[in-house]
Amino acid sequence: MDYEPYLPVRPRRLRQNPAVRKLVTEYRVTPERLILPLFVREGSGVRQEIPSMPGVFQLSPDQLAEEVREVQDLGIGGVILFGIPEKKDEVGSDAMSPDGIIAQAVRVCKKNAPELLCVTDVCCCEYTSHGHCGCLKEIGGRTDVDNDTTLELLKRQTLVQAEAGVDMVAPSGMMDGMVGAIREGLDEHGFEHLPIMSYAVKYASAFYGPFRDAAESAPQFGDRRSYQMAPDAVAETALREVELDLSEGADIIMVKPALAYLDIVRLVHDSFPEVPLATYNVSGEYSMIKAAAAQGWIDEKSVVLETLLAMTRAGAGIILTYWAKDVAYSIGS
């Protein structure tokens, strides 16, 4: 007589019914945990698509106003602003001007979407004529970024952004001591309440190429390996970077990029479980999926949700991603 074998453990019992699957799912990607990067440039009526990042645009302030209202209505966790000035110079003066593009962008964001978290990237590369993340000088017979002089520029940038009304600052230049310098500058001017989300673990990655098109920030010479982390560095190097930034006053820690560094995301999460952890789903990750989807090789929606879920499962509570709106519309539909 035919009969079913006796199997005391059947994992499929929790997989067959969609309602049961949803009930026992531990990890979910939700819009309120996502931050949408936005690129803002001078002008009016500008909504210029970035060729290497289909669906991502450079926006003028008036277009930014419409964008942040939509983002707020979608319940997305926040936006992070990157400024593209009309004119660049050796020290990135526009980033330190109350009338500069990033200060304008913050004011537009807070006026049009006051409940939306507004974060600013704090770095020099978008604003300098040479595309590096700080002041340059001759060091050991070669031109490199002058770490300590750059700290003063970052303090000035941050103060301008704070006075414009930003809710959180995110220093990304990987300068030694940048979090401490920024914290000191903010506190001295009455912004003790303003949190810092530090790009503490930022690798010199090949995945940043499309971003440099978007922000018009490619280095005019050399690369950024003298200040960003080497991809082949010992994994525990990341923990030292995190420890240093936390000791200087960082409130949230970030790992960048995301997909190729999920082991680092997990390592940081397990080593500092009490610290909020973010990761940046960077431009190269975005563009690869977009390109494959355009060829019909993958289903974009499914792959996007799966990749963001992997970042969440690795330990990231916050994800910076160009797909934030897509996820919000997908979940709401």
Short mmCIF file of C-alpha atoms in Angstrom, two decimals:
data_model
loop_
_atom_site.label_atom_id
_atom_site.label_comp_id
_atom_site.label_asym_id
_atom_site.label_seq_id
_atom_site.Cartn_x
_atom_site.Cartn_y
_atom_site.Cartn_z
CA MET A 1 0.00 0.00 0.00
CA ASP A 2 1.27 3.49 -0.88
CA TYR A 3 1.71 5.85 2.02
CA GLU A 4 3.46 9.08 2.90
CA PRO A 5 6.80 8.57 4.67
CA TYR A 6 6.86 9.70 8.27
CA LEU A 7 8.82 12.96 8.40
CA PRO A 8 8.69 14.61 11.83
CA VAL A 9 10.28 17.80 10.47
CA ARG A 10 8.85 19.36 7.30
CA PRO A 11 10.25 22.88 6.65
CA ARG A 12 7.86 23.25 3.72
CA ARG A 13 4.92 23.50 6.11
CA LEU A 14 5.90 27.14 6.65
CA ARG A 15 6.45 27.82 2.94
CA GLN A 16 3.36 26.52 1.16
CA ASN A 17 0.80 29.09 2.32
CA PRO A 18 1.61 32.71 1.32
CA ALA A 19 -0.01 34.06 4.49
CA VAL A 20 2.13 31.78 6.66
CA ARG A 21 5.27 32.75 4.74
CA LYS A 22 4.55 36.41 5.42
CA LEU A 23 3.78 35.73 9.07
CA VAL A 24 7.14 34.06 9.78
CA THR A 25 9.33 36.41 7.70
CA GLU A 26 11.88 38.15 9.90
CA TYR A 27 13.46 40.58 7.42
CA ARG A 28 11.55 43.18 5.42
CA VAL A 29 12.57 46.17 3.34
CA THR A 30 10.43 49.16 4.28
CA PRO A 31 10.48 52.72 2.85
CA GLU A 32 11.06 54.39 6.22
CA ARG A 33 14.48 52.70 6.47
CA LEU A 34 15.62 54.02 3.06
CA ILE A 35 17.39 57.26 2.15
CA LEU A 36 17.24 58.56 -1.42
CA PRO A 37 20.35 60.28 -2.84
CA LEU A 38 19.58 63.43 -4.85
CA PHE A 39 21.89 65.52 -7.05
CA VAL A 40 21.19 69.26 -7.13
CA ARG A 41 22.68 71.76 -9.55
CA GLU A 42 22.26 75.46 -10.31
CA GLY A 43 19.57 76.64 -12.68
CA SER A 44 15.83 76.44 -13.19
CA GLY A 45 13.73 73.78 -14.82
CA VAL A 46 16.66 71.38 -14.93
CA ARG A 47 15.83 67.67 -14.78
CA GLN A 48 18.78 66.11 -16.57
CA GLU A 49 19.01 62.33 -16.68
CA ILE A 50 22.41 60.81 -15.94
CA PRO A 51 23.35 58.56 -18.90
CA SER A 52 25.08 55.93 -16.77
CA MET A 53 22.23 55.90 -14.21
CA PRO A 54 18.88 55.62 -16.05
CA GLY A 55 16.07 57.05 -13.97
CA VAL A 56 18.38 59.24 -11.84
CA PHE A 57 18.53 62.98 -12.53
CA GLN A 58 20.43 66.13 -11.75
CA LEU A 59 17.80 68.56 -10.44
CA SER A 60 17.66 72.32 -10.16
CA PRO A 61 16.26 73.69 -6.88
CA ASP A 62 12.75 74.15 -8.27
CA GLN A 63 12.71 70.54 -9.45
CA LEU A 64 14.10 69.46 -6.08
CA ALA A 65 11.07 71.05 -4.41
CA GLU A 66 8.71 68.78 -6.34
CA GLU A 67 10.90 65.75 -5.72
CA VAL A 68 11.11 66.09 -1.94
CA ARG A 69 7.37 66.63 -1.63
CA GLU A 70 6.84 63.35 -3.45
CA VAL A 71 9.43 61.57 -1.31
CA GLN A 72 7.80 62.84 1.88
CA ASP A 73 4.37 61.70 0.71
CA LEU A 74 5.76 58.22 0.00
CA GLY A 75 6.93 57.80 3.60
CA ILE A 76 10.58 57.35 2.65
CA GLY A 77 13.05 57.78 5.51
CA GLY A 78 14.91 60.74 4.07
CA VAL A 79 17.07 62.18 1.32
CA ILE A 80 20.79 62.84 1.13
CA LEU A 81 21.79 65.86 -0.95
CA PHE A 82 24.82 66.20 -3.22
CA GLY A 83 25.55 69.65 -4.64
CA ILE A 84 26.92 70.43 -8.10
CA PRO A 85 28.06 74.07 -8.21
CA GLU A 86 28.18 76.24 -11.31
CA LYS A 87 31.82 77.06 -10.61
CA LYS A 88 34.48 74.96 -8.90
CA ASP A 89 37.82 76.00 -7.45
CA GLU A 90 40.80 74.51 -5.64
CA VAL A 91 39.16 74.47 -2.20
CA GLY A 92 35.48 74.00 -3.03
CA SER A 93 34.40 77.47 -1.95
CA ASP A 94 30.79 76.99 -3.07
CA ALA A 95 30.25 74.36 -0.36
CA MET A 96 31.21 76.92 2.28
CA SER A 97 28.97 79.70 1.00
CA PRO A 98 25.54 80.41 2.52
CA ASP A 99 24.40 81.06 -1.06
CA GLY A 100 26.05 77.93 -2.47
CA ILE A 101 24.09 75.16 -4.13
CA ILE A 102 24.10 72.80 -1.13
CA ALA A 103 22.83 75.50 1.25
CA GLN A 104 20.14 76.39 -1.29
CA ALA A 105 19.17 72.73 -1.58
CA VAL A 106 18.79 72.31 2.18
CA ARG A 107 16.53 75.36 2.43
CA VAL A 108 14.38 74.13 -0.47
CA CYS A 109 14.10 70.70 1.13
CA LYS A 110 13.05 71.97 4.53
CA LYS A 111 10.61 74.52 3.10
CA ASN A 112 8.82 72.05 0.85
CA ALA A 113 9.04 68.86 2.92
CA PRO A 114 9.54 69.94 6.53
CA GLU A 115 8.84 66.49 7.96
CA LEU A 116 11.29 64.74 5.64
CA LEU A 117 14.74 63.93 7.05
CA CYS A 118 17.26 66.05 5.15
CA VAL A 119 20.86 64.77 5.18
CA THR A 120 23.84 66.38 3.46
CA ASP A 121 26.98 64.75 2.14
CA VAL A 122 29.98 66.57 3.61
CA CYS A 123 32.96 66.38 1.28
CA CYS A 124 34.97 68.53 -1.11
CA CYS A 125 35.05 66.36 -4.25
CA GLU A 126 31.83 67.72 -5.79
CA TYR A 127 33.03 71.28 -5.35
CA THR A 128 36.76 71.23 -6.16
CA SER A 129 38.17 71.81 -9.63
CA HIS A 130 40.54 68.85 -9.23
CA GLY A 131 37.88 66.41 -7.97
CA HIS A 132 39.73 65.31 -4.85
CA CYS A 133 38.22 65.29 -1.36
CA GLY A 134 40.17 68.20 0.11
CA CYS A 135 42.98 70.72 -0.24
CA LEU A 136 46.04 69.59 -2.15
CA LYS A 137 49.71 69.95 -1.34
CA GLU A 138 53.02 68.31 -2.14
CA ILE A 139 53.59 65.43 0.27
CA GLY A 140 56.70 63.28 -0.11
CA GLY A 141 57.27 64.37 -3.68
CA ARG A 142 53.71 63.82 -4.86
CA THR A 143 50.49 65.78 -4.81
CA ASP A 144 48.01 64.52 -2.23
CA VAL A 145 45.20 65.75 -0.01
CA ASP A 146 46.30 67.75 3.01
CA ASN A 147 44.37 66.05 5.79
CA ASP A 148 44.42 68.69 8.52
CA THR A 149 43.77 71.70 6.32
CA THR A 150 40.84 69.83 4.82
CA LEU A 151 39.34 69.34 8.29
CA GLU A 152 38.88 73.09 8.57
CA LEU A 153 37.06 73.15 5.24
CA LEU A 154 34.76 70.36 6.35
CA LYS A 155 33.94 72.23 9.56
CA ARG A 156 32.99 75.30 7.52
CA GLN A 157 30.90 73.25 5.10
CA THR A 158 29.01 71.62 7.92
CA LEU A 159 28.30 74.87 9.70
CA VAL A 160 26.81 76.36 6.51
CA GLN A 161 24.59 73.30 6.13
CA ALA A 162 23.55 73.41 9.78
CA GLU A 163 22.60 77.08 9.54
CA ALA A 164 20.56 76.29 6.42
CA GLY A 165 18.50 73.82 8.49
CA VAL A 166 19.88 70.37 7.71
CA ASP A 167 18.74 67.51 9.99
CA MET A 168 21.85 65.33 9.77
CA VAL A 169 25.32 65.57 8.23
CA ALA A 170 27.22 62.72 6.59
CA PRO A 171 30.98 63.28 6.19
CA SER A 172 32.32 61.06 3.40
CA GLY A 173 35.87 62.25 2.70
CA MET A 174 37.68 59.65 4.83
CA MET A 175 39.94 62.25 6.38
CA ASP A 176 41.55 61.24 9.67
CA GLY A 177 39.79 63.08 12.49
CA MET A 178 36.95 64.42 10.33
CA VAL A 179 34.16 63.36 12.69
CA GLY A 180 35.86 64.94 15.70
CA ALA A 181 36.52 68.19 13.84
CA ILE A 182 32.94 68.41 12.61
CA ARG A 183 31.51 67.56 16.02
CA GLU A 184 33.66 70.24 17.61
CA GLY A 185 32.60 72.84 15.06
CA LEU A 186 28.92 72.05 15.39
CA ASP A 187 29.00 72.07 19.19
CA GLU A 188 30.88 75.37 19.31
CA HIS A 189 28.08 77.02 17.33
CA GLY A 190 25.11 75.60 19.22
CA PHE A 191 24.34 72.57 17.04
CA GLU A 192 24.95 69.92 19.69
CA HIS A 193 21.67 68.26 18.69
CA LEU A 194 22.71 67.64 15.09
CA PRO A 195 23.64 63.96 14.48
CA ILE A 196 26.54 62.73 12.35
CA MET A 197 26.23 59.74 10.04
CA SER A 198 29.82 58.92 9.18
CA TYR A 199 31.05 57.13 6.07
CA ALA A 200 33.37 55.36 8.48
CA VAL A 201 34.10 52.34 6.27
CA LYS A 202 34.45 53.60 2.71
CA TYR A 203 36.43 51.58 0.22
CA ALA A 204 38.28 52.86 -2.87
CA SER A 205 35.83 50.98 -5.02
CA ALA A 206 35.38 50.58 -8.77
CA PHE A 207 31.61 50.66 -8.11
CA TYR A 208 31.59 54.48 -7.83
CA GLY A 209 32.02 55.25 -11.54
CA PRO A 210 28.44 56.29 -12.39
CA PHE A 211 28.23 58.45 -9.25
CA ARG A 212 31.19 60.48 -10.49
CA ASP A 213 29.22 61.17 -13.67
CA ALA A 214 26.22 62.20 -11.59
CA ALA A 215 28.14 64.48 -9.23
CA GLU A 216 30.71 65.56 -11.85
CA SER A 217 33.39 64.68 -9.33
CA ALA A 218 35.89 62.39 -11.07
CA PRO A 219 39.49 63.13 -9.93
CA GLN A 220 41.39 65.13 -12.54
CA PHE A 221 44.51 63.11 -11.75
CA GLY A 222 45.40 59.99 -9.79
CA ASP A 223 42.83 58.30 -7.59
CA ARG A 224 41.59 58.32 -3.98
CA ARG A 225 43.48 55.32 -2.65
CA SER A 226 45.61 57.45 -0.32
CA TYR A 227 42.55 58.20 1.82
CA GLN A 228 39.83 55.64 1.02
CA MET A 229 40.24 52.05 2.22
CA ALA A 230 41.83 49.37 0.06
CA PRO A 231 39.34 46.71 -1.06
CA ASP A 232 41.87 44.00 -0.19
CA ALA A 233 42.57 45.35 3.32
CA VAL A 234 42.22 43.01 6.28
CA ALA A 235 38.54 42.98 7.24
CA GLU A 236 39.27 44.03 10.81
CA THR A 237 40.63 47.33 9.49
CA ALA A 238 37.01 48.33 9.17
CA LEU A 239 36.50 47.88 12.90
CA ARG A 240 39.35 50.25 13.68
CA GLU A 241 37.82 52.90 11.42
CA VAL A 242 34.48 52.48 13.18
CA GLU A 243 36.07 52.66 16.63
CA LEU A 244 37.84 55.89 15.74
CA ASP A 245 34.72 57.57 14.39
CA LEU A 246 32.62 56.50 17.36
CA SER A 247 35.26 57.85 19.74
CA GLU A 248 35.06 61.19 17.91
CA GLY A 249 31.28 61.43 18.21
CA ALA A 250 29.70 59.64 15.24
CA ASP A 251 26.06 58.71 15.88
CA ILE A 252 25.48 56.42 12.87
CA ILE A 253 28.10 54.37 11.03
CA MET A 254 28.09 53.59 7.31
CA VAL A 255 29.70 50.90 5.17
CA LYS A 256 30.16 51.74 1.47
CA PRO A 257 29.68 50.02 -1.00
CA ALA A 258 27.08 47.46 0.00
CA LEU A 259 26.80 44.34 -2.15
CA ALA A 260 30.48 43.47 -2.46
CA TYR A 261 31.00 44.21 1.24
CA LEU A 262 28.13 42.42 2.97
CA ASP A 263 30.72 40.52 5.01
CA ILE A 264 31.93 43.87 6.35
CA VAL A 265 28.37 45.02 7.06
CA ARG A 266 27.84 41.85 9.11
CA LEU A 267 31.20 42.20 10.86
CA VAL A 268 30.48 45.79 11.89
CA HIS A 269 26.93 44.93 12.97
CA ASP A 270 28.08 42.05 15.16
CA SER A 271 30.96 44.04 16.65
CA PHE A 272 28.88 47.16 17.42
CA PRO A 273 25.29 45.92 17.75
CA GLU A 274 24.25 48.97 19.74
CA VAL A 275 25.24 51.44 16.99
CA PRO A 276 22.84 52.25 14.12
CA LEU A 277 24.37 50.93 10.90
CA ALA A 278 23.83 52.21 7.37
CA THR A 279 25.08 50.97 4.03
CA TYR A 280 25.15 52.68 0.63
CA ASN A 281 23.71 50.74 -2.32
CA VAL A 282 26.06 52.59 -4.67
CA SER A 283 25.78 53.77 -8.26
CA GLY A 284 27.65 50.86 -9.83
CA GLU A 285 25.35 48.38 -8.13
CA TYR A 286 22.37 50.36 -9.41
CA SER A 287 23.65 50.67 -12.97
CA MET A 288 24.51 46.98 -13.33
CA ILE A 289 20.98 45.93 -12.43
CA LYS A 290 19.48 48.64 -14.65
CA ALA A 291 21.61 47.52 -17.59
CA ALA A 292 20.75 43.83 -17.16
CA ALA A 293 17.05 44.64 -16.75
CA ALA A 294 17.10 46.77 -19.91
CA GLN A 295 18.36 43.72 -21.80
CA GLY A 296 15.58 41.57 -20.38
CA TRP A 297 18.07 39.31 -18.61
CA ILE A 298 16.62 39.81 -15.10
CA ASP A 299 13.44 41.01 -13.46
CA GLU A 300 14.43 44.39 -12.02
CA LYS A 301 11.83 44.58 -9.25
CA SER A 302 12.60 41.12 -7.90
CA VAL A 303 16.36 41.60 -8.02
CA VAL A 304 16.19 45.01 -6.36
CA LEU A 305 14.09 43.75 -3.45
CA GLU A 306 16.36 40.72 -3.06
CA THR A 307 19.54 42.83 -2.95
CA LEU A 308 18.08 45.29 -0.44
CA LEU A 309 16.86 42.37 1.65
CA ALA A 310 20.40 40.96 1.66
CA MET A 311 21.73 44.25 3.02
CA THR A 312 19.06 44.24 5.72
CA ARG A 313 19.83 40.64 6.64
CA ALA A 314 23.55 41.45 6.86
CA GLY A 315 22.73 44.01 9.55
CA ALA A 316 22.05 47.34 7.87
CA GLY A 317 19.16 49.17 9.52
CA ILE A 318 19.45 52.08 7.07
CA ILE A 319 20.04 51.80 3.33
CA LEU A 320 20.96 54.65 1.01
CA THR A 321 19.57 53.62 -2.36
CA TYR A 322 18.49 55.11 -5.68
CA TRP A 323 15.57 52.67 -5.63
CA ALA A 324 13.89 54.20 -2.57
CA LYS A 325 10.93 55.56 -4.56
CA ASP A 326 10.55 52.34 -6.56
CA VAL A 327 10.39 50.34 -3.33
CA ALA A 328 7.85 52.72 -1.81
CA TYR A 329 5.61 52.54 -4.89
CA SER A 330 6.00 48.77 -5.06
CA ILE A 331 4.97 48.24 -1.45
CA GLY A 332 2.11 50.70 -1.75
CA SER A 333 0.69 49.16 -4.93
#
